[in-house]
Tab-separated table of C-alpha atoms (C1' of nucleotides) in Angstrom:
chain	number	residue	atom	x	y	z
X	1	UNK	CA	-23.458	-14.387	-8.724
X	2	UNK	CA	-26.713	-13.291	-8.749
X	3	UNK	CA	-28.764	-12.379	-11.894
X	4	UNK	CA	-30.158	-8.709	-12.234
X	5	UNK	CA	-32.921	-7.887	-10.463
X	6	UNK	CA	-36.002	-6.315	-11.715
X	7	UNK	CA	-37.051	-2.692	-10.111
X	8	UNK	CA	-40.151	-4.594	-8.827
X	9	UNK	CA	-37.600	-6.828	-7.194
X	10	UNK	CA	-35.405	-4.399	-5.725
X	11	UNK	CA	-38.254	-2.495	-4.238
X	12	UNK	CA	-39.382	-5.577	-2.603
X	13	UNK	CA	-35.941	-7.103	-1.774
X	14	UNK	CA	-36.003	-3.461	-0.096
X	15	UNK	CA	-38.896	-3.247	1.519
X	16	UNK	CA	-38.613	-6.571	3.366
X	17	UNK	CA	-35.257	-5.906	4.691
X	18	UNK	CA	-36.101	-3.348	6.347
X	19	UNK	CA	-38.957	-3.960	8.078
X	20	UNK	CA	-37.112	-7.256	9.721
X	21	UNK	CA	-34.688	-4.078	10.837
X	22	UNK	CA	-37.466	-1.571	11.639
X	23	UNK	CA	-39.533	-4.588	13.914
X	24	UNK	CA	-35.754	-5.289	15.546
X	25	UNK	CA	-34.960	-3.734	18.677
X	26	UNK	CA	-32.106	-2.184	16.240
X	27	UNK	CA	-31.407	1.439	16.369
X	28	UNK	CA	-33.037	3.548	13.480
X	29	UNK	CA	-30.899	4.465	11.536
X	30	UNK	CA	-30.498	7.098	9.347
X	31	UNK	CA	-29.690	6.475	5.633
X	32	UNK	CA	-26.635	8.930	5.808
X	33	UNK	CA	-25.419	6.871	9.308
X	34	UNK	CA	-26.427	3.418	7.739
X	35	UNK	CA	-24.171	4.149	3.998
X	36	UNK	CA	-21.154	5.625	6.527
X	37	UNK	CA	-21.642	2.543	8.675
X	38	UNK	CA	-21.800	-0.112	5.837
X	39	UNK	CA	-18.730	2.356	3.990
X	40	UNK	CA	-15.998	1.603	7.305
X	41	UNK	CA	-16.979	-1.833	7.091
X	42	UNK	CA	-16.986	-2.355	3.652
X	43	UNK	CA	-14.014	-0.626	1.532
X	44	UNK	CA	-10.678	-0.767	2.640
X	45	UNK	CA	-8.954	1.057	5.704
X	46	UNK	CA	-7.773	3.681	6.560
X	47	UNK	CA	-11.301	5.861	7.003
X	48	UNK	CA	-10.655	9.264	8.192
X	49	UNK	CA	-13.352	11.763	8.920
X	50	UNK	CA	-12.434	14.178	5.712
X	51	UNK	CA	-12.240	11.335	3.493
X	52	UNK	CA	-15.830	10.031	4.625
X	53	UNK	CA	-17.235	13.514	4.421
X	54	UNK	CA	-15.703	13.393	0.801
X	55	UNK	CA	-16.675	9.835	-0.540
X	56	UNK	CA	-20.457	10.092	0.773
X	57	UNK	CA	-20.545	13.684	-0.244
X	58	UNK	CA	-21.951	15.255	3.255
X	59	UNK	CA	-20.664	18.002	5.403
X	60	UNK	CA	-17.700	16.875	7.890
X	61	UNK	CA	-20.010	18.059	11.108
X	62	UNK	CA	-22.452	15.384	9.824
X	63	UNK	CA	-19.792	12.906	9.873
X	64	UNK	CA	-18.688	13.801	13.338
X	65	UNK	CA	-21.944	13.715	14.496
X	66	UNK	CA	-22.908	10.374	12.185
X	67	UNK	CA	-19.745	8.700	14.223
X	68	UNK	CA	-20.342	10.181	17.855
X	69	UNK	CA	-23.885	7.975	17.119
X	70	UNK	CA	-22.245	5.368	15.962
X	71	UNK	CA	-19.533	5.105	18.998
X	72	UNK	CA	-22.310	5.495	21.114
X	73	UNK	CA	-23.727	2.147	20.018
X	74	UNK	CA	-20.185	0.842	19.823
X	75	UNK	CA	-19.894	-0.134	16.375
X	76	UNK	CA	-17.621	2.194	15.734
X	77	UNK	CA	-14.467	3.352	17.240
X	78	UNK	CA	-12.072	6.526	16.529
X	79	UNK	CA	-8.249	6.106	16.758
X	80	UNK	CA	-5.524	9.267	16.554
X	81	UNK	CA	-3.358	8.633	13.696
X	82	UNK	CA	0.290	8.314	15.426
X	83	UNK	CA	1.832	8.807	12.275
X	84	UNK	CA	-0.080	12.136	11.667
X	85	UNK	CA	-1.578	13.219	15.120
X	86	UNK	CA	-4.226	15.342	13.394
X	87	UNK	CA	-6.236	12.408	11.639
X	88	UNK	CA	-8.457	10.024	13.291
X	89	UNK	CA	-8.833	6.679	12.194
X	90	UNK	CA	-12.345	5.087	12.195
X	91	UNK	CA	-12.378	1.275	13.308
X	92	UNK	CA	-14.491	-1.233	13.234
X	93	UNK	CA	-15.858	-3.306	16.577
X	94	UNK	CA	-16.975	-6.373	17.651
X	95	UNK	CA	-20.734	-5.630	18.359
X	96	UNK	CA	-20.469	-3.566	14.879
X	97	UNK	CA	-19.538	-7.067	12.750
X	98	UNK	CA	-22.360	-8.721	15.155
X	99	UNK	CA	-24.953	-6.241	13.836
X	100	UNK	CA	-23.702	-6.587	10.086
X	101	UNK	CA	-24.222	-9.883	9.778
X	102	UNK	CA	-28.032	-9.617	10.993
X	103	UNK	CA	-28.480	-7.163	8.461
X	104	UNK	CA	-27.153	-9.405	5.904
X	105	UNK	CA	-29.448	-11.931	6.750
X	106	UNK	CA	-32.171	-10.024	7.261
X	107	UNK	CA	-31.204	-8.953	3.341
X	108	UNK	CA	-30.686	-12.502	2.311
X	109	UNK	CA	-33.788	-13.542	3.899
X	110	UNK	CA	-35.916	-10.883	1.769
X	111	UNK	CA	-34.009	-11.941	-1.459
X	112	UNK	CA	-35.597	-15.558	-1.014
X	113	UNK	CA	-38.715	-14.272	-0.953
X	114	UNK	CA	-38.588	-12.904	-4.369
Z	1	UNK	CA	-35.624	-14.523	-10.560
Z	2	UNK	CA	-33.219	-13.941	-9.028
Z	3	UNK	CA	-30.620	-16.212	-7.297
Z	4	UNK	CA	-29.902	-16.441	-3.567
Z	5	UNK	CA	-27.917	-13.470	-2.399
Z	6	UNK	CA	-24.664	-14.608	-0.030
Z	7	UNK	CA	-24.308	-12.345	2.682
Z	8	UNK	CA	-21.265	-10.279	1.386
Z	9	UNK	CA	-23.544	-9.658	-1.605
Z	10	UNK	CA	-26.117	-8.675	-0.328
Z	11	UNK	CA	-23.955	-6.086	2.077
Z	12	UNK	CA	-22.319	-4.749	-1.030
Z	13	UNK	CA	-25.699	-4.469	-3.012
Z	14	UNK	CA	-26.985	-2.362	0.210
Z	15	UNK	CA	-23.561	-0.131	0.396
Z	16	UNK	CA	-23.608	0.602	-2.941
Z	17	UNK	CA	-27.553	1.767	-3.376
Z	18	UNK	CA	-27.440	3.858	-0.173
Z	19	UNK	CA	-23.983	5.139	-1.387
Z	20	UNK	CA	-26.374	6.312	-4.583
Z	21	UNK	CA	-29.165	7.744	-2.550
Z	22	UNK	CA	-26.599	9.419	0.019
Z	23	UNK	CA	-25.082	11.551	-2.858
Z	24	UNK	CA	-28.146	12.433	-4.377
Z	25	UNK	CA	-29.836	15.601	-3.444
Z	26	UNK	CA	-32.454	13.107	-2.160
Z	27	UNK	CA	-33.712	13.785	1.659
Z	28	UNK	CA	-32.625	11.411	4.716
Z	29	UNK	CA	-34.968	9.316	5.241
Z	30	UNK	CA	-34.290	7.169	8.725
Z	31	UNK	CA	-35.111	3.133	8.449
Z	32	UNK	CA	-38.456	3.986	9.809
Z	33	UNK	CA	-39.378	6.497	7.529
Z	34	UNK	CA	-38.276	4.630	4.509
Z	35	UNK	CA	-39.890	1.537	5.581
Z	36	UNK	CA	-42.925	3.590	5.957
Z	37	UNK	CA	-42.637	5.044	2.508
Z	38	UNK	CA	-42.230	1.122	1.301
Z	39	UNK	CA	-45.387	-0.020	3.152
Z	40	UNK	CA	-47.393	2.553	1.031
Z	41	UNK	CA	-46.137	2.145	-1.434
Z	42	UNK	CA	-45.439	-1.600	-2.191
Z	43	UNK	CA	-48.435	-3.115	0.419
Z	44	UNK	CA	-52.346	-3.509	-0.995
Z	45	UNK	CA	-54.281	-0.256	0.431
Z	46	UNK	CA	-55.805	1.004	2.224
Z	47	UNK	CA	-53.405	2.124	4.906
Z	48	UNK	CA	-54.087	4.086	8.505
Z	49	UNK	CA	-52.103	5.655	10.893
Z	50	UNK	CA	-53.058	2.894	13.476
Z	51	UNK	CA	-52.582	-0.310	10.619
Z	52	UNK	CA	-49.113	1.076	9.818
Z	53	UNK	CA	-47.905	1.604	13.470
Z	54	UNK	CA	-48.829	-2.330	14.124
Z	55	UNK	CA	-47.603	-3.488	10.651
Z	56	UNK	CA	-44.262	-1.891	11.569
Z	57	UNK	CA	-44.427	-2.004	15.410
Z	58	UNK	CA	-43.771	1.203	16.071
Z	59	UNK	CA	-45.881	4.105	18.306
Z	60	UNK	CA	-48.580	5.927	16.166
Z	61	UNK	CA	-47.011	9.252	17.370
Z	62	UNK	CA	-43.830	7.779	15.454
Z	63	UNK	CA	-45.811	7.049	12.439
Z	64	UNK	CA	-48.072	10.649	12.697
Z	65	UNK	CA	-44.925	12.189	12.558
Z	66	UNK	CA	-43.251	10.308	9.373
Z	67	UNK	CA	-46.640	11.210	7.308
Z	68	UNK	CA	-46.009	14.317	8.647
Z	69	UNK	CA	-42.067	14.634	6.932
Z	70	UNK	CA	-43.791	12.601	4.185
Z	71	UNK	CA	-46.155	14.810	3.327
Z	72	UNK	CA	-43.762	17.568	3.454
Z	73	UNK	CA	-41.821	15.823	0.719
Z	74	UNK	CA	-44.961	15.448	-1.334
Z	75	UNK	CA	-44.098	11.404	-0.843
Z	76	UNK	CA	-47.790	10.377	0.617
Z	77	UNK	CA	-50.787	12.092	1.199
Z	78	UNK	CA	-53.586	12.044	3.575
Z	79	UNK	CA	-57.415	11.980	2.966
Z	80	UNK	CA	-60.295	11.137	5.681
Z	81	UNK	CA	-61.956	7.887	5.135
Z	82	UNK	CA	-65.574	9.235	4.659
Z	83	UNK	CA	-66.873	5.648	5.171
Z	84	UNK	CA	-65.614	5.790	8.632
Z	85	UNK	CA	-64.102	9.252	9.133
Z	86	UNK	CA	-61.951	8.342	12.611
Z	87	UNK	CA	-59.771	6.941	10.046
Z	88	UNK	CA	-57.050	8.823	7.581
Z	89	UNK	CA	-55.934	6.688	4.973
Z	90	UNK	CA	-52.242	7.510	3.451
Z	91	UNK	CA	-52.275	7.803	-0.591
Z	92	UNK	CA	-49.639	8.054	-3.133
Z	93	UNK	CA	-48.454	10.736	-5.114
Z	94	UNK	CA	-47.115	11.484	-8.304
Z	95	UNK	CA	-43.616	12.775	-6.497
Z	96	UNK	CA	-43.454	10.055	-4.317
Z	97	UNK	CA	-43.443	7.392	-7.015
Z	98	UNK	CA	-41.051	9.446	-8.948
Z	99	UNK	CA	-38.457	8.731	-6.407
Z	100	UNK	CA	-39.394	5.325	-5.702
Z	101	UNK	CA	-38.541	4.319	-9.407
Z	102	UNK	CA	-35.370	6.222	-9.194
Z	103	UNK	CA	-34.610	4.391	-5.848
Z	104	UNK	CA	-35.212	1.518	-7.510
Z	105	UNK	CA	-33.075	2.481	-10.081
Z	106	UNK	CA	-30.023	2.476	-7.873
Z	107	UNK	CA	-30.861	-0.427	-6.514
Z	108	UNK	CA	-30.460	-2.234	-9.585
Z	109	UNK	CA	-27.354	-0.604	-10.220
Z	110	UNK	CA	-25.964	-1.896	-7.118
Z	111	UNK	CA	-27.289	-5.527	-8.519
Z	112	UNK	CA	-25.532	-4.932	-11.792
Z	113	UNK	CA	-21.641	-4.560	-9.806
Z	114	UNK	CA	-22.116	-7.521	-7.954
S	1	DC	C1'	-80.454	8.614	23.306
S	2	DG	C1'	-76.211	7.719	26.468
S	3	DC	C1'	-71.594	5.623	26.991
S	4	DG	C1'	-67.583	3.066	26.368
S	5	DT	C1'	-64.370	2.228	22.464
S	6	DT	C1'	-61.554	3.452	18.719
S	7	DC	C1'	-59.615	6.754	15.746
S	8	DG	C1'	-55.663	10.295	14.588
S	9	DC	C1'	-53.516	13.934	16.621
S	10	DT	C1'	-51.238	17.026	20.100
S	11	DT	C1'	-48.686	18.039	24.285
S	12	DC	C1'	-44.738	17.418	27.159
S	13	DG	C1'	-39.797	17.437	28.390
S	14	DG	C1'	-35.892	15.967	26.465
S	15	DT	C1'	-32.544	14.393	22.742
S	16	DG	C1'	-30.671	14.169	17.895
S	17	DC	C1'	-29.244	16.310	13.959
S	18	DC	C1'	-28.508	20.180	10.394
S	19	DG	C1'	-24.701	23.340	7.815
S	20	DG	C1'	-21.613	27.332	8.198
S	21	DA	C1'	-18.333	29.302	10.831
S	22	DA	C1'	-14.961	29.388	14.361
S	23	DT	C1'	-11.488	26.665	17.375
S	24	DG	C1'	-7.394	24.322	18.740
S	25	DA	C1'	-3.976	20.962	17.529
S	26	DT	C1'	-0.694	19.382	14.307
S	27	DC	C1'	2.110	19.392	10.372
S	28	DA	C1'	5.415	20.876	6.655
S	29	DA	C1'	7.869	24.253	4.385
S	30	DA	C1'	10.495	28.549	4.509
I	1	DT	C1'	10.852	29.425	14.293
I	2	DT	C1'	7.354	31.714	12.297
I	3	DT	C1'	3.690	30.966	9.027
I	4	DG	C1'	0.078	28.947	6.525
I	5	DA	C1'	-2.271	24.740	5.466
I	6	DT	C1'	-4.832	20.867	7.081
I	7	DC	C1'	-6.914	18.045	10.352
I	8	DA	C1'	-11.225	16.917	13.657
I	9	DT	C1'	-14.128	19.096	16.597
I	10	DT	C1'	-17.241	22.508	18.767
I	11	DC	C1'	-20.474	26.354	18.626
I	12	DC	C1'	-24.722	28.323	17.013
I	13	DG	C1'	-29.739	28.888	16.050
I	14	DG	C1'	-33.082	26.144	14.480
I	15	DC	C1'	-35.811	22.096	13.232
I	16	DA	C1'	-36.983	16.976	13.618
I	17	DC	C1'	-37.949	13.394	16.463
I	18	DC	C1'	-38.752	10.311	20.771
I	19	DG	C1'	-42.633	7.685	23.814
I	20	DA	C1'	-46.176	8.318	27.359
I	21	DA	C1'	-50.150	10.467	28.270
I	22	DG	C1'	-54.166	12.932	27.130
I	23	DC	C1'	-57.295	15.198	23.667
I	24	DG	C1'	-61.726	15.657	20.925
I	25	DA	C1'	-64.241	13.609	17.169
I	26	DA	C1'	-66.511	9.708	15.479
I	27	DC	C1'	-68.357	5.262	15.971
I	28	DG	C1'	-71.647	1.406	17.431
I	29	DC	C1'	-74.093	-1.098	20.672
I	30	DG	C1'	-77.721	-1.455	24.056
DNA sequence: CGCGTTCGCTTCGGTGCCGGAATGATCAAA
DNA sequence: TTTGATCATTCCGGCACCGAAGCGAACGCG
């Protein structure tokens, strides 16, 4: 477990992160795509597209659109719901857990520069 | 100091502070942008148009155009260097250190539920 | 002086993304 | 079987943003 950080810290835990990310030939993402992203890959299934719009508190167009960007770069994929046929159930991918675990390190990496 | 994040830490201390910033009546700042903001924020001055677009490898259209949202925010501000006045050098403001330490803020938070 | 270099900025055609409202498909209850 | 609710998606007008190329202003060296 790691001990609380100061603001200075954070800010600097931050800022290194993401400039490994921004210097990557990642995609640049927004902060809205990045917290829907790290939310289907994080917290438990099933993710539908009302119950994103809901826990990130943004417009269901915005997650449409947030997830056709995400598909596009594969690390997402949508699923109909057979058991209800008007959900959709977000999914994770293969090139999707690639690209979380560089972030991570990218993260880790900044924290042991602190 | 803080200890050595793992990986699944440091994932959850990034959902969990975007999570913050997403629901906040904040604005959405891309990876670039925020990095940006960071750089002026965090890095010794003075900083140009042409330092930041090689500090963060990106085109100085790209970075002409995130002082430009920026400065729309009120986050950074531009003056003329009058010692050399082909350069603009990016300054802080009031606003834009507001929201830094509430950034921060959240970021801590996250810390705190690891 | 010129004259080439270095600034930040703008132009260009094209794409991404915004929220509110409308759309079509699906479901459950009457 | 109609009817109304509930899904995700699309439409709309409008703004942000992309990199390559080109701009004028400002510099410094001969």
């Amino acid at each position: 477990m790691a001990d609380k950080l100061t603001s200075q810290e954070a800010l600097n835990l931050w800022h290194q992160a993401l400039l490994s990310s921004v210097r990557g030939e990642g995609p640049d993402l927004s902060a809205r795509q990045m917290a829907l992203f790290l939310q289907v890959y994080l917290a438990p299934a099933p993710h539908t597209v009302r119950g994103l719009a809901e826990t990130l508190q943004i417009s269901k167009p915005a997650v449409v659109r947030a997830l056709d960007t995400l598909g596009r770069l594969d690390f997402t994929r949508r699923k109909r719901d057979q058991s209800d046929k008007r959900n959709v159930l977000i999914q994770r991918t293969v090139k999707g857990s690639v690209f979380l675990s560089e972030f991570a390190d990218w993260v880790v990496a900044a924290s042991d520069t602190l």
